[in-house]
CSV table of C-alpha atoms and ligand atoms in Angstrom, one decimal:
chain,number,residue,atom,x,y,z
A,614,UNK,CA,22.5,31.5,-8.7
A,615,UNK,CA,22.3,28.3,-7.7
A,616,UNK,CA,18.7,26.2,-8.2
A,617,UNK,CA,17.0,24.2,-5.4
A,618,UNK,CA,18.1,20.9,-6.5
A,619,UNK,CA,21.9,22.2,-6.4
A,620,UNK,CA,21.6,24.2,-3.1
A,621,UNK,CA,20.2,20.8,-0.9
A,622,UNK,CA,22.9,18.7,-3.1
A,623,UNK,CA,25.1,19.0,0.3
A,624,UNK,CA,22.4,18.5,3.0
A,625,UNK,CA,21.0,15.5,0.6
A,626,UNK,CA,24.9,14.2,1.1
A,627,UNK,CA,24.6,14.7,4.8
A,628,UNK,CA,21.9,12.8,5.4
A,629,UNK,CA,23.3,9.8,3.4
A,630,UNK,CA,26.0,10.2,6.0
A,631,UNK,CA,24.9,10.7,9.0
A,632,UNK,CA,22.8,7.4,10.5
A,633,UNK,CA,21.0,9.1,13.1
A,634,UNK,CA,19.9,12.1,10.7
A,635,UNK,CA,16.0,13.1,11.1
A,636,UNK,CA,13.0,12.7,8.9
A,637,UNK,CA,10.4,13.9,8.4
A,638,UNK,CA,7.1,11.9,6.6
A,639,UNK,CA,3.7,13.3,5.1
A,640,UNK,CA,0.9,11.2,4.2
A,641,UNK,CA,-2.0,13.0,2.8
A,642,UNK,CA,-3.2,10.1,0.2
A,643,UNK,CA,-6.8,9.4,1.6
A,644,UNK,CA,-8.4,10.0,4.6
A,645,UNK,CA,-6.1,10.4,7.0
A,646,UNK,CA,-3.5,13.3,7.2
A,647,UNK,CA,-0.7,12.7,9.1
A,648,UNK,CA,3.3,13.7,9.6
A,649,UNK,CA,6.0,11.6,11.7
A,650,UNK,CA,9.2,12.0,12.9
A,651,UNK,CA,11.5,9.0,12.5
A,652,UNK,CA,15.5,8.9,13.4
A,653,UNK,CA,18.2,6.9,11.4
A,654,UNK,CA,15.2,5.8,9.2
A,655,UNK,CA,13.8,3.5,11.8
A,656,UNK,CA,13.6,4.7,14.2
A,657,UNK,CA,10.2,6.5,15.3
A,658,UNK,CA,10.4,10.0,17.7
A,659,UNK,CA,6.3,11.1,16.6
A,660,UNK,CA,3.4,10.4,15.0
A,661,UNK,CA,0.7,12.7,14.1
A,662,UNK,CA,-2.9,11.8,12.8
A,663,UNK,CA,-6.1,13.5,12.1
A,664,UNK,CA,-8.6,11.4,10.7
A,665,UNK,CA,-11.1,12.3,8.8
A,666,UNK,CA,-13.2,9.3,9.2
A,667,UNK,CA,-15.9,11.1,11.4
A,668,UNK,CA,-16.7,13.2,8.3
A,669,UNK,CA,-16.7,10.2,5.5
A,670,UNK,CA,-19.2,8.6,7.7
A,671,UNK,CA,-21.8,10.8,7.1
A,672,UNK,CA,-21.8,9.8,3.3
A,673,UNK,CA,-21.1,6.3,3.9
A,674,UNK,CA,-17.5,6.1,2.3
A,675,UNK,CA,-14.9,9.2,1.4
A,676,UNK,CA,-16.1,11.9,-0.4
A,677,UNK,CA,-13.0,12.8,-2.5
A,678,UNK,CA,-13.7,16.9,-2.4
A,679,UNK,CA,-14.3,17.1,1.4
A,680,UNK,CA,-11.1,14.8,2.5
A,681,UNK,CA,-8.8,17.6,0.3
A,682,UNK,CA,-10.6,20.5,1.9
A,683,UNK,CA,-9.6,18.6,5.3
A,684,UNK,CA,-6.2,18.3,4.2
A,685,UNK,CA,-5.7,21.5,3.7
A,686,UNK,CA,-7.0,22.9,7.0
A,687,UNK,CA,-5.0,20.6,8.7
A,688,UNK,CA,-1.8,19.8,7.4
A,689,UNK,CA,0.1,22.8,8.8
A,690,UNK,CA,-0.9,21.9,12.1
A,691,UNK,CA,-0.4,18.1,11.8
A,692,UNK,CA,3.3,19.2,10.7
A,693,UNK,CA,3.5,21.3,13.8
A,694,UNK,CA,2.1,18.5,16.4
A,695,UNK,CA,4.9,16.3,14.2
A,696,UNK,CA,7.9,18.0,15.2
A,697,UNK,CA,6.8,19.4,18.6
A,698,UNK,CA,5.9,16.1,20.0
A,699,UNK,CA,9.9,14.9,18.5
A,700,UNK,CA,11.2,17.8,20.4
A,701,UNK,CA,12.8,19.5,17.1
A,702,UNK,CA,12.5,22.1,14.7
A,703,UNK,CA,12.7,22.3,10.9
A,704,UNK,CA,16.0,23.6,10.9
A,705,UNK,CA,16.7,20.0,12.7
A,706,UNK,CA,14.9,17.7,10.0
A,707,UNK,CA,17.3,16.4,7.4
A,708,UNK,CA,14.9,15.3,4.9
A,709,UNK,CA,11.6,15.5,4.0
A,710,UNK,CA,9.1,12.3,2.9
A,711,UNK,CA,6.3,12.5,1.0
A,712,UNK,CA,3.1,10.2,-0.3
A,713,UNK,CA,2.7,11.2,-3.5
A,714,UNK,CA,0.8,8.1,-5.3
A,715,UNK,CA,-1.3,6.1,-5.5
A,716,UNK,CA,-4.7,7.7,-4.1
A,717,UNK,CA,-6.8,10.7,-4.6
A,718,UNK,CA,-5.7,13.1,-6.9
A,719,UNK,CA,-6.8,16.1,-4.8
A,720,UNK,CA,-5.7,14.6,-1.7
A,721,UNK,CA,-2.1,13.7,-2.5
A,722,UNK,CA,-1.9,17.3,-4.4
A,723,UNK,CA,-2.1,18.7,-1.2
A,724,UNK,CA,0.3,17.0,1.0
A,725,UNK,CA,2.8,17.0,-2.0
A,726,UNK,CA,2.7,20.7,-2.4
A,727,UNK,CA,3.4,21.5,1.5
A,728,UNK,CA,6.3,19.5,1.7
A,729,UNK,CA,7.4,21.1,-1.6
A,730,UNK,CA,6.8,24.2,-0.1
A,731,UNK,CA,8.4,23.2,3.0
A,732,UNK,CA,11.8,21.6,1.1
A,733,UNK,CA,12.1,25.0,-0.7
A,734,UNK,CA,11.6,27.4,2.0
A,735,UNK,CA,14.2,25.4,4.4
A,736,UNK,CA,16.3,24.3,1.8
A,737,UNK,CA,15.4,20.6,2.3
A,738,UNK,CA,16.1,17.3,0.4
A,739,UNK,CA,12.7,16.0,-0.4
A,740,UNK,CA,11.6,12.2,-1.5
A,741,UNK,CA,8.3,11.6,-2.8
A,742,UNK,CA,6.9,8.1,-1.9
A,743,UNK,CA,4.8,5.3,-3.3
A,744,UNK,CA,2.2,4.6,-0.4
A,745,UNK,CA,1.9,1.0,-1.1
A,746,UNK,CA,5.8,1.0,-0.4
A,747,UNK,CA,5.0,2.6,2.5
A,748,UNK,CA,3.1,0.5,3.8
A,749,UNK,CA,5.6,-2.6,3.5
A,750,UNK,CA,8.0,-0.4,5.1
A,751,UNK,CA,6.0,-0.2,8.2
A,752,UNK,CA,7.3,-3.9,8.7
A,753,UNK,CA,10.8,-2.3,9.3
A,754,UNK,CA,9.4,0.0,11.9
A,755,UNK,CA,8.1,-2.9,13.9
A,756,UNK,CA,11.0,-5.4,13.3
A,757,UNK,CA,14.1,-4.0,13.5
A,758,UNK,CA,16.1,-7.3,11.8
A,759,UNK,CA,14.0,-7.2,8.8
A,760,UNK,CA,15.7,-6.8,5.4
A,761,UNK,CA,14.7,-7.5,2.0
A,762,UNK,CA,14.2,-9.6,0.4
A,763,UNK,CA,11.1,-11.2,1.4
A,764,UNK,CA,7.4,-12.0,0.4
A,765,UNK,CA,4.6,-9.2,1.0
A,766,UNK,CA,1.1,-9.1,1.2
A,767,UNK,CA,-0.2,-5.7,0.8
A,768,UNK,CA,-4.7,-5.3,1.9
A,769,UNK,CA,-5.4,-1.6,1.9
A,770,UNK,CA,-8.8,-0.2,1.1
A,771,UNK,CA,-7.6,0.4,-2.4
A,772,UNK,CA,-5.0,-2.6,-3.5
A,773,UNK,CA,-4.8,-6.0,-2.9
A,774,UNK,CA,-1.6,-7.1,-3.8
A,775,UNK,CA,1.4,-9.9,-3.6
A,776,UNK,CA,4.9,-8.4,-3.5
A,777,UNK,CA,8.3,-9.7,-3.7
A,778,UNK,CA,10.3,-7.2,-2.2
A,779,UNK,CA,13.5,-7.6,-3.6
A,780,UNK,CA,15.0,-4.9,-2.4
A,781,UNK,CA,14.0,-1.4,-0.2
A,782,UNK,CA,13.5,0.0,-3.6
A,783,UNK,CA,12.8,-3.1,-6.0
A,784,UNK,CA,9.1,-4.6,-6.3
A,785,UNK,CA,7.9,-7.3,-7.8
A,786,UNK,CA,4.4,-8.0,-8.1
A,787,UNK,CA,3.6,-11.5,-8.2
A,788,UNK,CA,0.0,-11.5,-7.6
A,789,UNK,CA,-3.2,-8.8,-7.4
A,790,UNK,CA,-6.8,-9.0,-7.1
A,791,UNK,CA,-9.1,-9.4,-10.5
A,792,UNK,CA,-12.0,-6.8,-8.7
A,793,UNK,CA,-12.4,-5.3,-5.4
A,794,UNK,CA,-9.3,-4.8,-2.9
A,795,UNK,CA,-10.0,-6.8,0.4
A,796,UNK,CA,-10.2,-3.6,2.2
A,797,UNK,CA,-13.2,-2.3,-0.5
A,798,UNK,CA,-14.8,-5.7,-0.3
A,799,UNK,CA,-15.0,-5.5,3.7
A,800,UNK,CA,-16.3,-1.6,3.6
A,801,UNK,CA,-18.9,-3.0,0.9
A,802,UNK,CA,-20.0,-5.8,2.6
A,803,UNK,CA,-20.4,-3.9,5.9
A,804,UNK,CA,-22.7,-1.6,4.3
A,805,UNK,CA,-24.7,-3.9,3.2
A,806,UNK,CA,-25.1,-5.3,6.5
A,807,UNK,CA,-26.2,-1.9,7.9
A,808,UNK,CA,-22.6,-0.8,9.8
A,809,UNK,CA,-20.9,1.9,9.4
A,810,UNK,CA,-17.7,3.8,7.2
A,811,UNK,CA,-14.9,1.9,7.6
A,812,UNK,CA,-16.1,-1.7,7.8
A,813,UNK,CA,-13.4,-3.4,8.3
A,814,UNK,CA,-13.3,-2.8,11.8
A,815,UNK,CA,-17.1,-3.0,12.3
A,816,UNK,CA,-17.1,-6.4,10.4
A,817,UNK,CA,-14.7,-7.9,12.5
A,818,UNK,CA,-15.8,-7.6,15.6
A,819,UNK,CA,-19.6,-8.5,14.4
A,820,UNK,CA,-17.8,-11.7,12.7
A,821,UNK,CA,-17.0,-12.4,16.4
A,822,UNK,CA,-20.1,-13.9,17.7
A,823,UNK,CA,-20.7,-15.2,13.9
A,824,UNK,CA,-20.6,-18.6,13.0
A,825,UNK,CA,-17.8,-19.0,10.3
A,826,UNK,CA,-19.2,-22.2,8.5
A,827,UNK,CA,-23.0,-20.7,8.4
A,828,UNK,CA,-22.7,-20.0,4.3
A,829,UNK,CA,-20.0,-21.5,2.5
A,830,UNK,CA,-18.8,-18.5,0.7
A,831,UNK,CA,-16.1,-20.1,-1.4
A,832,UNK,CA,-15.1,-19.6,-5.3
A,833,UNK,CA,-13.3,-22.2,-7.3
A,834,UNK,CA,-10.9,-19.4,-8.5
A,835,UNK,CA,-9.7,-18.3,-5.0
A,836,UNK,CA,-9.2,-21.8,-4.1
A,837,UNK,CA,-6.6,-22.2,-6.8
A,838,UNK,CA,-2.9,-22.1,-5.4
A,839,UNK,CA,-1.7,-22.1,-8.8
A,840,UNK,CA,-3.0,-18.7,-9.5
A,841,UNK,CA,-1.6,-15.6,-7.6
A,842,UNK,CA,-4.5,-13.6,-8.1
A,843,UNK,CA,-7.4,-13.4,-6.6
A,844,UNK,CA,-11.2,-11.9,-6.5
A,845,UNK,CA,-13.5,-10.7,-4.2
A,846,UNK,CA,-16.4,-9.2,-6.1
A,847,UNK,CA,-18.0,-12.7,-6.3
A,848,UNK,CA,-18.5,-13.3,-2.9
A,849,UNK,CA,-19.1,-9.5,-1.8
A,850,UNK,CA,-22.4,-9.7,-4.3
A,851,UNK,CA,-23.1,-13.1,-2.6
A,852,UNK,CA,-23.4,-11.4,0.9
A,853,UNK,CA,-24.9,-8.7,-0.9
A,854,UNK,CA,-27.6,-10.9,-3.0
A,855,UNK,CA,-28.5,-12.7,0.7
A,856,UNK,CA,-29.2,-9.6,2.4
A,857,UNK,CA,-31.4,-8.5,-0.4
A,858,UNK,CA,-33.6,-12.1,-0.6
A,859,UNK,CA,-33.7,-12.2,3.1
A,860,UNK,CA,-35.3,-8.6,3.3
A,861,UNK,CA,-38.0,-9.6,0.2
A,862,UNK,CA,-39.5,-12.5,2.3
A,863,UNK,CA,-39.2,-10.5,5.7
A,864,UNK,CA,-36.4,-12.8,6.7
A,865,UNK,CA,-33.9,-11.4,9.8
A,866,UNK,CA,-30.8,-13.2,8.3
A,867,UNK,CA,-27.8,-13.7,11.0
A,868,UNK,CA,-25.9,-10.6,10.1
A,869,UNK,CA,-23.3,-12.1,12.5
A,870,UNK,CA,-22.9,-15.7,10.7
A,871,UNK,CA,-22.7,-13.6,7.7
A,872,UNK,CA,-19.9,-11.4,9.0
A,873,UNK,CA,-18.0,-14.4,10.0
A,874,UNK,CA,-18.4,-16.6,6.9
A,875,UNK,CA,-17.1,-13.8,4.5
A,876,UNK,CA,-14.1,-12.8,6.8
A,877,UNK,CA,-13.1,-16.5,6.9
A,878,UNK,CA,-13.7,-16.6,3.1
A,879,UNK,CA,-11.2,-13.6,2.7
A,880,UNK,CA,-8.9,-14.3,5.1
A,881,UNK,CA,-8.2,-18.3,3.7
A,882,UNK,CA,-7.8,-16.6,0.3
A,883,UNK,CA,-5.0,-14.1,1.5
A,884,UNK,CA,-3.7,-16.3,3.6
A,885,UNK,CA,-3.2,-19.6,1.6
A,886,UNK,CA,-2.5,-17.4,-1.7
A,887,UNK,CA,0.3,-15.2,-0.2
A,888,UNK,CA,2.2,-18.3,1.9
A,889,UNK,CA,2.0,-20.2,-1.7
A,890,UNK,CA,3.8,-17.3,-3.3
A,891,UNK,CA,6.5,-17.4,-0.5
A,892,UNK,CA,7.3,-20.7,-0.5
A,893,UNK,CA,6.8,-21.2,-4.4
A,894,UNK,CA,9.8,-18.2,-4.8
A,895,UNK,CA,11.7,-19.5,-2.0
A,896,UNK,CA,11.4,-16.7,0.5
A,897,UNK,CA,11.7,-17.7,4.3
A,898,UNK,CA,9.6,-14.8,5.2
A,899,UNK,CA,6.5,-13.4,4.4
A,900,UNK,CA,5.2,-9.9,5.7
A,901,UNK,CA,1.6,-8.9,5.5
A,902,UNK,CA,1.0,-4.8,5.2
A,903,UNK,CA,-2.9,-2.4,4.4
A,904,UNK,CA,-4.8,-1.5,6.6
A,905,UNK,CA,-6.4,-4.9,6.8
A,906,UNK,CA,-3.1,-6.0,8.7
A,907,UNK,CA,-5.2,-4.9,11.5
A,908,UNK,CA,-7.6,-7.9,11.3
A,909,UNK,CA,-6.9,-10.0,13.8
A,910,UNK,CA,-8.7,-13.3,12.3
A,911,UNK,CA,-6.3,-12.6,9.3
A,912,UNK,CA,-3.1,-12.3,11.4
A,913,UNK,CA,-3.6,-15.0,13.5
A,914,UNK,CA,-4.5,-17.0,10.4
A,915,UNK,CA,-1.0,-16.1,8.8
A,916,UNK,CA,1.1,-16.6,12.0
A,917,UNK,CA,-0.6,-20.6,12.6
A,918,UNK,CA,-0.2,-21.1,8.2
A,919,UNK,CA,3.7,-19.4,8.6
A,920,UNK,CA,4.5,-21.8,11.8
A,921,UNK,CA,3.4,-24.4,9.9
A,922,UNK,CA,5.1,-24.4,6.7
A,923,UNK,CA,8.4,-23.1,7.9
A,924,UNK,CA,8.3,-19.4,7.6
A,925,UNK,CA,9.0,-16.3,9.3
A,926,UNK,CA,5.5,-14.1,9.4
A,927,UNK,CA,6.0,-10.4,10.0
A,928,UNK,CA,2.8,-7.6,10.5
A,929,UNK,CA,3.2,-4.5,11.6
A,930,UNK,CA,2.4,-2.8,15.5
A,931,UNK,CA,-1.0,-2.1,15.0
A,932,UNK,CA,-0.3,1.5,15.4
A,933,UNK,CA,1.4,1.1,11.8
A,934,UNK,CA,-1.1,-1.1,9.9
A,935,UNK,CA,-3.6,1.9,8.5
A,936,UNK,CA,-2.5,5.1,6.9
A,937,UNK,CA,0.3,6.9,8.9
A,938,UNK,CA,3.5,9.1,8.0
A,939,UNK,CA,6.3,7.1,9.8
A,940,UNK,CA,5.8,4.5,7.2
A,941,UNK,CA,6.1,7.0,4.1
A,942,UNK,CA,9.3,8.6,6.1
A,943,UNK,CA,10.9,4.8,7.0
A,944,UNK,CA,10.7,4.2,2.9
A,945,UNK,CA,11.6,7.7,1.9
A,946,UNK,CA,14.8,7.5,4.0
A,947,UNK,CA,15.5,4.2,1.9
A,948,UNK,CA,15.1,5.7,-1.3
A,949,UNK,CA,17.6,8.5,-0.5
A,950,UNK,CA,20.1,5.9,1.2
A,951,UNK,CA,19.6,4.4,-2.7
A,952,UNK,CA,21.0,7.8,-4.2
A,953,UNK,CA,17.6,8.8,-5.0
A,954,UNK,CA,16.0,11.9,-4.5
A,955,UNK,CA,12.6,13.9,-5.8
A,956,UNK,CA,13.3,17.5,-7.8
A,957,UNK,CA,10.6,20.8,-7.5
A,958,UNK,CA,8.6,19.7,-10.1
A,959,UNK,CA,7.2,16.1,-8.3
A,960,UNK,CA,3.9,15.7,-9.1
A,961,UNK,CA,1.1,13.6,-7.4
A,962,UNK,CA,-0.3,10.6,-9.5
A,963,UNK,CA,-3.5,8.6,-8.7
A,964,UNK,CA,-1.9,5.4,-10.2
A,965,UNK,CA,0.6,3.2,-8.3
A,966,UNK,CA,4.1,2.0,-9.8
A,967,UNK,CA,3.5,-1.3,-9.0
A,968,UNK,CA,2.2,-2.9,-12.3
A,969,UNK,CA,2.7,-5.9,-14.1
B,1060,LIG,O1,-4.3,1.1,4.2
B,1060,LIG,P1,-5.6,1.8,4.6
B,1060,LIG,O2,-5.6,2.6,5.9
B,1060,LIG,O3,-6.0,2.9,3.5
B,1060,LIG,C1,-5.7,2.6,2.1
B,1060,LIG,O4,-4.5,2.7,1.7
B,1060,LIG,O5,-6.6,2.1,1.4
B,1060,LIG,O6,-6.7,0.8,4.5
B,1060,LIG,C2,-8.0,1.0,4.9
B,1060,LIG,C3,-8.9,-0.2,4.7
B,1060,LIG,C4,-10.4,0.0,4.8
B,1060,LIG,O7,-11.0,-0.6,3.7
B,1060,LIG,C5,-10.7,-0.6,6.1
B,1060,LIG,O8,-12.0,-1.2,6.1
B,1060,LIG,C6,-9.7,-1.7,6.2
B,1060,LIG,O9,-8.5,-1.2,5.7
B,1060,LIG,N1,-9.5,-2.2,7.6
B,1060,LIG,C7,-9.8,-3.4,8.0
B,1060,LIG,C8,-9.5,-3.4,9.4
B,1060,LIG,N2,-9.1,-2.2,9.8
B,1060,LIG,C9,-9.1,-1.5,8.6
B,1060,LIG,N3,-10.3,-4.5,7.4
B,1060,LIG,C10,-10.5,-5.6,8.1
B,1060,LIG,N4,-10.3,-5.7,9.4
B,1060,LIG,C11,-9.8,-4.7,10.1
B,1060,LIG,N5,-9.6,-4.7,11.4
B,1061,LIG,ZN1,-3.1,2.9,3.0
């Protein structure tokens, strides 16, 4: 009797073969739990979300226990909206995608057994993916041109890195923050300014009427282009330490001029960090990927830095900047076009790959 890994040996061929062959993604890392369609890899027929971020807000950030509980409740039918909305069935899928580190342990434990579940039952090739990859790859979902290799900056809520992406499947990291991801260090610094779970968002748009210059935020080590890394704690305790003064001597502090003074602070950091790396490696494009890709100040900051100095800039639709499944499927499809391919006994891990 032949095992699972030897029965989907011929449908893992057939997909290799056949460029407009189905996917299916799962992403079930945080959050957010969600499943896409994509065709010939790029290619997106459906996307399906439920958030969770309603719930999280109560307690002010994600409460690990509740957001697997969610995933479980929801997956199947996340799956379900998925493939109805592409118009296909399982029997049509010709792979299956699935987040299965970094994040929550309990989280990704639940997304990684359905699609194992799922892979067995329909005698499916299955590929479990690296969510930070994932998110790179969403820059192939909104640029169809885009190959490796190029330069990446990743801003999630729980990494903060700089990537070359060598190839679809080769990572190098070239830089990563010393403390806080940028993500963290918005969601931190929004709480202290009273908004709500997520603040990156919330920040943003206070920043808006904010007066970037107000407090000079700056630290010597983020200034310095000759270091890759980069470190955000420092300036998240400075908004936090001005809050706090400001409410000992009855003080209303501009929460706005705050907002905007630490967004520039992080954005030039990213920004003038991750265009060094580019040019320094001699990349002529640099792609920008998290969820923080959906900061506007940020992007535009990248776009005017990357006209400048000569390079390509590449973000993703903003559809595709925060957790989704057609990015986990886009990268999972690259993995199997690289002959490679995840067994039964995948296992979620809280730690990423990418390490120095
Ligand atoms: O990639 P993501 O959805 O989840 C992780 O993999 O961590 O990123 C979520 C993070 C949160 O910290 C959130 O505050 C931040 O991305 N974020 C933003 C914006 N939208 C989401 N940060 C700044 N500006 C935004 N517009
Ligand atoms: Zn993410």
């Amino acid at each position: 009797m032949m095992n699972y890994f030897e029965r989907t040996q011929k449908a893992f061929e057939h997909y290799k073969a056949t460029p407009d062959a189905l996917i299916l993604g799962i992403e079930s890392s945080c959050d957010e739990t969600a499943a896409a369609v994509l065709r010939g890899g790029r290619e997106v027929f459906s996307m399906a979300v439920h958030t969770q971020i309603p719930i999280h807000r109560l307690y002010g950030g994600v409460v690990p226990e509740i957001a697997s509980r969610s995933h479980t409740e929801r997956i199947t039918a996340v799956v379900e909206e998925a493939l109805e909305k592409a118009g296909v069935g399982l029997p049509d899928i010709g792979a299956i995608a699935v987040t299965c580190a970094p994040g929550l342990i309990g989280a990704l434990l639940v997304g990684v057994s359905f699609a194992k579940g799922l892979a067995l039952a329909a005698d499916k090739p299955l590929i479990g993916v690296n969510h930070i990859e994932g998110h790179i790859a969403a820059n192939y979902l909104t640029y169809p041109d885009l190959e490796p290799p190029f330069m990446c900056l990743v801003a999630s809520g729980g990494h903060s890195h700089i990537v070359l992406v060598k190839d679809y499947d080769e990572f190098e990291l070239i830089g990563r923050t010393r403390d806080d991801a940028a993500g963290e260090a918005f969601d931190k610094v929004a709480r202290a300014l009273g908004l709500p779970y997520p603040g990156g968002p919330e920040v943003e748009k206070l920043a808006e009427s904010g007066n970037a210059r107000a407090y000079p935020l700056h630290t010597p080590f983020n200034s310095d282009l000759s270091v890759y890394d980069f470190s955000f704690s420092g300036i998240k305790t400075a908004v936090v330490n001005l809050m706090h003064n400001a409410q000992q001597k009855g003080d209303e502090p501009n929460r706005a001029d705050i907002a905007a003074s630490f967004q520039h602070s992080v954005v030039e950091t990213l920004t003038m960090k991750s265009v060094q790396a580019a040019l320094d490696r001699g990349m002529g494009t640099l792609a920008l990927a998290g969820g923080v890709s959906a900061n506007k100040a940020l992007r535009e900051r990248l776009q005017r830095e990357c006209d400048k100095r000569g390079l390509r800039f590449c973000r993703p639709d903003m559809r595709f900047c925060t957790d989704n499944a057609a990015m986990i499927a886009c990268q999972g499809h690259y993995r199997l076009l690289k002959d490679q391919r995840s067994d039964l006994d995948l296992n979620p891990s809280a730690e990423s790959f990418l390490s120095r």
